[in-house]
PDB file of N, CA and C in Angstrom:
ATOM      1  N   UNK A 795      -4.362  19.764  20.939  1.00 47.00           N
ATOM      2  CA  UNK A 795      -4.252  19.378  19.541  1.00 47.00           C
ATOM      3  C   UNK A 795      -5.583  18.796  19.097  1.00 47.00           C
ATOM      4  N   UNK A 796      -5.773  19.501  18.053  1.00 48.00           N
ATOM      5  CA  UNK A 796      -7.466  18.664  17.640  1.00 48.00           C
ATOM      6  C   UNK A 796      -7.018  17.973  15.925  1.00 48.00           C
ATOM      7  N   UNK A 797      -8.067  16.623  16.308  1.00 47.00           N
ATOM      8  CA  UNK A 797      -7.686  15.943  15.195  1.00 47.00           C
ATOM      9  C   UNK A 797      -8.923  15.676  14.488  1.00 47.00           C
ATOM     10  N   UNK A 798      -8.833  15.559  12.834  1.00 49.00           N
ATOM     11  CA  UNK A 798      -9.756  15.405  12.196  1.00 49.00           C
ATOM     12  C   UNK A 798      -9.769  13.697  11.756  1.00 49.00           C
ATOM     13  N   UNK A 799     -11.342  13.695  11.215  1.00 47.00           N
ATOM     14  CA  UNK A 799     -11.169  12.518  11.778  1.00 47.00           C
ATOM     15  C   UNK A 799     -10.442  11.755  10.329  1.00 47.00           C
ATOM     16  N   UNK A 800      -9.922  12.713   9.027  1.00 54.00           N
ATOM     17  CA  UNK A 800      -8.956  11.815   8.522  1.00 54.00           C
ATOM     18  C   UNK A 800      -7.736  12.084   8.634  1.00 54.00           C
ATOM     19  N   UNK A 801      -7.250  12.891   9.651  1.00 53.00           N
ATOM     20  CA  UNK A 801      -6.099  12.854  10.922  1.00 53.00           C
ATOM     21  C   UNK A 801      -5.638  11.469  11.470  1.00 53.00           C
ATOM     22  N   UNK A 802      -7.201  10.904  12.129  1.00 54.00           N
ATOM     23  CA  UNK A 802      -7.073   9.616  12.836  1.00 54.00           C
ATOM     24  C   UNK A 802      -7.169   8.499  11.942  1.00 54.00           C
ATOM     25  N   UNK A 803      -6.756   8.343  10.390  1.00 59.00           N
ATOM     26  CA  UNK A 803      -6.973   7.353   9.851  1.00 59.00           C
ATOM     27  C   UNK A 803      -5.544   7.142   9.282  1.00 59.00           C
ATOM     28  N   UNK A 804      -4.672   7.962   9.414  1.00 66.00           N
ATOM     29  CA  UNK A 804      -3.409   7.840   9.049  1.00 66.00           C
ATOM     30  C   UNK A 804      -2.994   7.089   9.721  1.00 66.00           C
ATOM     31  N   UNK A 805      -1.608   6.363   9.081  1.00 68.00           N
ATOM     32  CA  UNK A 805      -0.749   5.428   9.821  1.00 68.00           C
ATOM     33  C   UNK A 805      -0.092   6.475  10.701  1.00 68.00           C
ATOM     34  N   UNK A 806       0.522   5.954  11.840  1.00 69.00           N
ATOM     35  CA  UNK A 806       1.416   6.415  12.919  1.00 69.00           C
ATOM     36  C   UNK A 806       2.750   6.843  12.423  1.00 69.00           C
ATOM     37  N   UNK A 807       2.934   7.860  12.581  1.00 74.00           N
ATOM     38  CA  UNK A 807       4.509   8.524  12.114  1.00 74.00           C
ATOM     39  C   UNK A 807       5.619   7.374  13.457  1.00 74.00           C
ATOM     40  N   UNK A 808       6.362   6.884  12.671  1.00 78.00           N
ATOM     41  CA  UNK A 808       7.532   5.928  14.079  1.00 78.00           C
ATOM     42  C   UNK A 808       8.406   6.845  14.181  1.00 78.00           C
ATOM     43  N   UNK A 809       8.752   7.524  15.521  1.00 84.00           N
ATOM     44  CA  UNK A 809       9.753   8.476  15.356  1.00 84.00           C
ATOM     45  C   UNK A 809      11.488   7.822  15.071  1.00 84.00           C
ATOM     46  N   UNK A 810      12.237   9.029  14.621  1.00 89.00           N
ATOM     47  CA  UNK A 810      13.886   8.498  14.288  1.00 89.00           C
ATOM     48  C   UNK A 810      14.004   8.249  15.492  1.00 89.00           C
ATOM     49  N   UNK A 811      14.986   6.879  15.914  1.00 90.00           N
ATOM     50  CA  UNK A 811      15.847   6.452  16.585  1.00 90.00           C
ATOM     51  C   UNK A 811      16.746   6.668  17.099  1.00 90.00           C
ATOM     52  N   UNK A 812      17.338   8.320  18.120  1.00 92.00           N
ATOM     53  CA  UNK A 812      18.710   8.310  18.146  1.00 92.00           C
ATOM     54  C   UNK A 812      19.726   7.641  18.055  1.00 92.00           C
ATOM     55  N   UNK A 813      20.928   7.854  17.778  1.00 94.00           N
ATOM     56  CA  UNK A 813      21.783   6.521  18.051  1.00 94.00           C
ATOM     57  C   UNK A 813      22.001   6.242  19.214  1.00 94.00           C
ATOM     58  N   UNK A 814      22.033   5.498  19.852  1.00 94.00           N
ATOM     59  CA  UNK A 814      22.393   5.213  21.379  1.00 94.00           C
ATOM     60  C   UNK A 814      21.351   5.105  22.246  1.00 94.00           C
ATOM     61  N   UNK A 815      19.888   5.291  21.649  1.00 93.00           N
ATOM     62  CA  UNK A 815      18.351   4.703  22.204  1.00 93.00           C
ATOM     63  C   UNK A 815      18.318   3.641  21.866  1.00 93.00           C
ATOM     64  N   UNK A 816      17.712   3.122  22.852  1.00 92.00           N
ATOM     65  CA  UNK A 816      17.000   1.753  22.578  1.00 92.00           C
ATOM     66  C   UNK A 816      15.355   2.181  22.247  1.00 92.00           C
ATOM     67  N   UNK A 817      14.784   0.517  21.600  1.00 90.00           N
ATOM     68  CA  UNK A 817      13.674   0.863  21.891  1.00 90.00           C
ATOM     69  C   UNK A 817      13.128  -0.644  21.959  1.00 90.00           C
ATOM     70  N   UNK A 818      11.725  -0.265  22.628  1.00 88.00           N
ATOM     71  CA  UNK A 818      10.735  -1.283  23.442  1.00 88.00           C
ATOM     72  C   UNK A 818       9.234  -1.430  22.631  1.00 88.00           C
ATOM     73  N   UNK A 819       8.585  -2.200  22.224  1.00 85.00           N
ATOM     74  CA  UNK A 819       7.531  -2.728  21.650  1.00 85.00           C
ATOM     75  C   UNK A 819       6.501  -3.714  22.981  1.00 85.00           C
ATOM     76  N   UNK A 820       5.123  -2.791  23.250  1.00 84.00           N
ATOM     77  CA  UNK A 820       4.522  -3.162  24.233  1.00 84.00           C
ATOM     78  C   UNK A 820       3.276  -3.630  23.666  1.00 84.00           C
ATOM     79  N   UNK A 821       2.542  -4.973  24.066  1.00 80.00           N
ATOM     80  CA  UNK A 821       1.500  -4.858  23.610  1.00 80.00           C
ATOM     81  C   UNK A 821       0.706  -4.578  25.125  1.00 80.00           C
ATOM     82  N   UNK A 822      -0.563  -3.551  24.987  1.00 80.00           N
ATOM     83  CA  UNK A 822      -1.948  -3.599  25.931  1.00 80.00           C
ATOM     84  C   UNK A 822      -3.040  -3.251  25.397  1.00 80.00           C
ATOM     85  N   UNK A 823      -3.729  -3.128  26.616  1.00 73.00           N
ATOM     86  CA  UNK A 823      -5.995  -3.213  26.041  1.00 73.00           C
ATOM     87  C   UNK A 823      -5.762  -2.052  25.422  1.00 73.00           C
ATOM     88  N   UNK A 824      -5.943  -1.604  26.987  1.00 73.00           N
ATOM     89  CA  UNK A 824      -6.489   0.675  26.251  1.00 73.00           C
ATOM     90  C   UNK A 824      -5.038   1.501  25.850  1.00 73.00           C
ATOM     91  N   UNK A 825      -4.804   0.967  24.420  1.00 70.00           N
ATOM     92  CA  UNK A 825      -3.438   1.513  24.630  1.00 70.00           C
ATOM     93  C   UNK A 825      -3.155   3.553  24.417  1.00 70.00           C
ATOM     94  N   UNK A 826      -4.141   3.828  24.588  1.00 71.00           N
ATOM     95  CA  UNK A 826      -4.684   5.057  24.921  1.00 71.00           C
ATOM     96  C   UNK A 826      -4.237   5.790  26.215  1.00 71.00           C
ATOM     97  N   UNK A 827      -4.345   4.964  27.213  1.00 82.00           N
ATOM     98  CA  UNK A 827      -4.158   4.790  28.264  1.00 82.00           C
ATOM     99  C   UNK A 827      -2.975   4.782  28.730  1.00 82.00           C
ATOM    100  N   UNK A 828      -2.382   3.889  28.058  1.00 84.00           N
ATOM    101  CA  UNK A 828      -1.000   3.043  28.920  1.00 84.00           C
ATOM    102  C   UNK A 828      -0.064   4.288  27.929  1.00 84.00           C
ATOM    103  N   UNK A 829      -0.250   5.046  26.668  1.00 85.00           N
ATOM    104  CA  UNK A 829       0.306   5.793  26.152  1.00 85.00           C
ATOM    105  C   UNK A 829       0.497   7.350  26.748  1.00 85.00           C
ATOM    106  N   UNK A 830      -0.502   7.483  27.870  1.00 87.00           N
ATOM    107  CA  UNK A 830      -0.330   8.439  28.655  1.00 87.00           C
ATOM    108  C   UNK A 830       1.032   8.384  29.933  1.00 87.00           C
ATOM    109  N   UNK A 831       0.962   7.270  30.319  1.00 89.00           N
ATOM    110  CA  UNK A 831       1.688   6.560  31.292  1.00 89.00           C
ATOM    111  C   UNK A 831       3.272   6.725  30.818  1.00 89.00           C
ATOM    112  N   UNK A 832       3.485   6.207  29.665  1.00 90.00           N
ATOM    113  CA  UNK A 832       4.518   6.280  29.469  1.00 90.00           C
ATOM    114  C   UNK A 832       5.672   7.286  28.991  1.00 90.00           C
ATOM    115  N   UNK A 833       4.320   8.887  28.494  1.00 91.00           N
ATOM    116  CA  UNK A 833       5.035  10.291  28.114  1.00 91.00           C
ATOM    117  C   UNK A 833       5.676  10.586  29.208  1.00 91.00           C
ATOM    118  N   UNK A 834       4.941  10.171  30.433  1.00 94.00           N
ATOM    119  CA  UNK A 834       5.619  10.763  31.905  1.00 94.00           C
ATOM    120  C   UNK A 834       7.004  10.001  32.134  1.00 94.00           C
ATOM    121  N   UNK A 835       7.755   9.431  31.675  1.00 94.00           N
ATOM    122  CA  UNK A 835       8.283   8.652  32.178  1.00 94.00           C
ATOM    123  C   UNK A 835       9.614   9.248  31.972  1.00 94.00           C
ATOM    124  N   UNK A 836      10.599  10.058  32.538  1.00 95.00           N
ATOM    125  CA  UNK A 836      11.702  10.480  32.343  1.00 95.00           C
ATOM    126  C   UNK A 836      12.808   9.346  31.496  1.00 95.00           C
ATOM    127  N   UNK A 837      13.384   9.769  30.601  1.00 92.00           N
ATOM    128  CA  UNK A 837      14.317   8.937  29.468  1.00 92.00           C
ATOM    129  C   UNK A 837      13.452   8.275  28.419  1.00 92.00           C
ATOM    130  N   UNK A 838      12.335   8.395  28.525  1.00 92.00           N
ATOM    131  CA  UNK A 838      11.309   7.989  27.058  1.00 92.00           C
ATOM    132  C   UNK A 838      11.193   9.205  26.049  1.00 92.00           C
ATOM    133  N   UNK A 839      11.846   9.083  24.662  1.00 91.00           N
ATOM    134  CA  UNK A 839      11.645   9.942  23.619  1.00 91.00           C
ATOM    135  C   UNK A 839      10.814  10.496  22.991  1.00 91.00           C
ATOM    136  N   UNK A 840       9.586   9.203  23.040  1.00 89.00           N
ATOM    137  CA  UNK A 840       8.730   9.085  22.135  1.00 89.00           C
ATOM    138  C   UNK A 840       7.798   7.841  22.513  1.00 89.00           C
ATOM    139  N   UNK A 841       6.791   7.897  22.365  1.00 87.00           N
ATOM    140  CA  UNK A 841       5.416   6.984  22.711  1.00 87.00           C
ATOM    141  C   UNK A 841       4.652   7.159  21.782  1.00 87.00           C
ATOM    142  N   UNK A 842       4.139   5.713  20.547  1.00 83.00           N
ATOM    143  CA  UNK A 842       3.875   5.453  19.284  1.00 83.00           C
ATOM    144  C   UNK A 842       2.442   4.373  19.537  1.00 83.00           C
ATOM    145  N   UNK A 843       1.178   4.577  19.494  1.00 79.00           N
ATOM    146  CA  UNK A 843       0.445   3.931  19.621  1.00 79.00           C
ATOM    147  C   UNK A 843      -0.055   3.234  18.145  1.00 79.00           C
ATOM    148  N   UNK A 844      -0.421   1.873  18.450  1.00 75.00           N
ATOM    149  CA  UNK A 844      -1.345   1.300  16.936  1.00 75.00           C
ATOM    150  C   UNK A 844      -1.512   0.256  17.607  1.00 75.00           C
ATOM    151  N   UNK A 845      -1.699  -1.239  16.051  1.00 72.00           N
ATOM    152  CA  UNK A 845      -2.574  -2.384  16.704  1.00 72.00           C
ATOM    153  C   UNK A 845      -1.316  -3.080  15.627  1.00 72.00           C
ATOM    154  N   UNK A 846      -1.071  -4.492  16.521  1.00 73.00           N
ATOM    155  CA  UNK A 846      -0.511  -5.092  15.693  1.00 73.00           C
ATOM    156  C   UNK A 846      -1.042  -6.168  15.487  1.00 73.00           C
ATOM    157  N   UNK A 847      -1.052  -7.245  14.943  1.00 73.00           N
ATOM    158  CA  UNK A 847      -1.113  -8.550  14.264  1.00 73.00           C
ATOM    159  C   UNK A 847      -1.908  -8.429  12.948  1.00 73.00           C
ATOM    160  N   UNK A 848      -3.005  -9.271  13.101  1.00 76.00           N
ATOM    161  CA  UNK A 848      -4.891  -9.405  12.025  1.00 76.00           C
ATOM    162  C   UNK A 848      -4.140  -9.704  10.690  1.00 76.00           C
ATOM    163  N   UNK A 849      -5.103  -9.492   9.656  1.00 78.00           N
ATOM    164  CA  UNK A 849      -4.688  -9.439   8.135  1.00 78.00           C
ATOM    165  C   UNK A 849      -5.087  -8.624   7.627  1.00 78.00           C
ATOM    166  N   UNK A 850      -5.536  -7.024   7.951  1.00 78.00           N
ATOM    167  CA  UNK A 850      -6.041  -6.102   7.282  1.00 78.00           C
ATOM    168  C   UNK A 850      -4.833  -5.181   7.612  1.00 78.00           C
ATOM    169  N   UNK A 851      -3.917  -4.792   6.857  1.00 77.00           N
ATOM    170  CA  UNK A 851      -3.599  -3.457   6.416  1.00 77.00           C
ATOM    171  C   UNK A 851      -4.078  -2.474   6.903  1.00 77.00           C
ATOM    172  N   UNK A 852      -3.165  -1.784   7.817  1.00 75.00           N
ATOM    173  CA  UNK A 852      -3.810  -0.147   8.570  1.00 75.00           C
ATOM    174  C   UNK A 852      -5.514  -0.393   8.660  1.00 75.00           C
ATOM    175  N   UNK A 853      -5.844  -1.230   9.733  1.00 77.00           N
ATOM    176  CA  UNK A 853      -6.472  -1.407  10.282  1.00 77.00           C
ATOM    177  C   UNK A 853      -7.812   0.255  10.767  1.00 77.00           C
ATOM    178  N   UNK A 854      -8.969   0.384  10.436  1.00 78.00           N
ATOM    179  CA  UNK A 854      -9.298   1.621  10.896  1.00 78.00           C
ATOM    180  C   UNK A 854      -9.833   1.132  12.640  1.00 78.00           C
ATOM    181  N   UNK A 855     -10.510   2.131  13.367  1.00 77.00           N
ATOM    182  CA  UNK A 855     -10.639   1.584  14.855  1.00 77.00           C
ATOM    183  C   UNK A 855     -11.660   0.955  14.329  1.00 77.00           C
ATOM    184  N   UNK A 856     -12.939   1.326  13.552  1.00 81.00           N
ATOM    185  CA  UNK A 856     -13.698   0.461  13.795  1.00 81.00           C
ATOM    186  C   UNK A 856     -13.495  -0.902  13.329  1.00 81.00           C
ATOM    187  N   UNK A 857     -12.513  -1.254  12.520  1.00 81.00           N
ATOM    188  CA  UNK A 857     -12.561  -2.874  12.423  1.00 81.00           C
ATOM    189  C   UNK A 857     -12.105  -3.232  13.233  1.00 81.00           C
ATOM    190  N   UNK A 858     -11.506  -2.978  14.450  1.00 77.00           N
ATOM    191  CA  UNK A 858     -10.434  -3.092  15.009  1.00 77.00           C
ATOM    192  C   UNK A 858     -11.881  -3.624  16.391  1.00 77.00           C
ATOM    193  N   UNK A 859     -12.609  -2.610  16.286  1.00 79.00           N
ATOM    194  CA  UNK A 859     -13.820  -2.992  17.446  1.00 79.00           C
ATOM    195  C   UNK A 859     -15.017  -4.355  17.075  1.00 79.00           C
ATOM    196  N   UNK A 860     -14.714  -4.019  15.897  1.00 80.00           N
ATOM    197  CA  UNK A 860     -15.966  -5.255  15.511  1.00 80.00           C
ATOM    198  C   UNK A 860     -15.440  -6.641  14.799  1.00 80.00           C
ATOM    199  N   UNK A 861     -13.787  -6.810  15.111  1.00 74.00           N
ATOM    200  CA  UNK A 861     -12.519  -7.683  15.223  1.00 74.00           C
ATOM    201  C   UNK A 861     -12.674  -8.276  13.806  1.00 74.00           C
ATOM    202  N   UNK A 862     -12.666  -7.258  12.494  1.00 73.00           N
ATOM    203  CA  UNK A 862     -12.244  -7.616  11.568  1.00 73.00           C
ATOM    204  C   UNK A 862     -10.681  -8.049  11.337  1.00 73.00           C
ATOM    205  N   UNK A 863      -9.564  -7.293  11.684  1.00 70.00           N
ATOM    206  CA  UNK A 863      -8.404  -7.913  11.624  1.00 70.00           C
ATOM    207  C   UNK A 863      -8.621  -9.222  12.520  1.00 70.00           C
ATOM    208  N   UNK A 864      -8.852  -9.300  13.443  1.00 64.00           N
ATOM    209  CA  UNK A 864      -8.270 -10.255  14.130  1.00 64.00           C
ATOM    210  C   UNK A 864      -9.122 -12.275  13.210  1.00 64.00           C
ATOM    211  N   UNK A 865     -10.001 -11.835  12.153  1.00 61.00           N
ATOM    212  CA  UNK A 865     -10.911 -12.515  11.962  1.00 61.00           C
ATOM    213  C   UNK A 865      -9.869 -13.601  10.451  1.00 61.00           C
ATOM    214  N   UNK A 866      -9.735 -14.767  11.074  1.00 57.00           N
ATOM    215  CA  UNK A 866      -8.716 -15.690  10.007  1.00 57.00           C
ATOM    216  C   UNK A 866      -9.465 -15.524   8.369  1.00 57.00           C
ATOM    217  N   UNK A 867      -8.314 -15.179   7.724  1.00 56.00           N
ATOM    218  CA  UNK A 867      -8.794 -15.721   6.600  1.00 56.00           C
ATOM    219  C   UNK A 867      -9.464 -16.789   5.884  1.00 56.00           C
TER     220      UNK A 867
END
């Protein structure tokens, strides 16, 4: 799958919920990484990467690297 790069600026589609799934909210570093880990994982539906906390709104990566969200109002 090739992505453009205003592909990668969109918010994350959250997939539907079957009824009778649960679901789990993880925070890590390279979540790049740990998002590979978890497609493998027999009984996982779906694996949803982003960034949570800061005060910027859909955050792009680069603020995200040069820790504009994370930076107090």
């Amino acid at each position: 799958m090739s992505l453009s790069l205003s592909d990668e600026r969109k918010p994350a589609v959250i997939p539907e919920v079957p009824q009778g799934a649960e679901v789990i909210t993880l925070g890590a570093g390279c979540f790049w990484c740990t998002e590979a880990v978890f497609e493998r994982i027999s009984g996982v539906l779906a694996v949803t990467s982003g960034y949570m906390g800061g005060h910027v709104e859909k955050p792009t990566y680069e603020q995200i690297c040069d820790g504009t969200p994370a930076t107090p109002r």
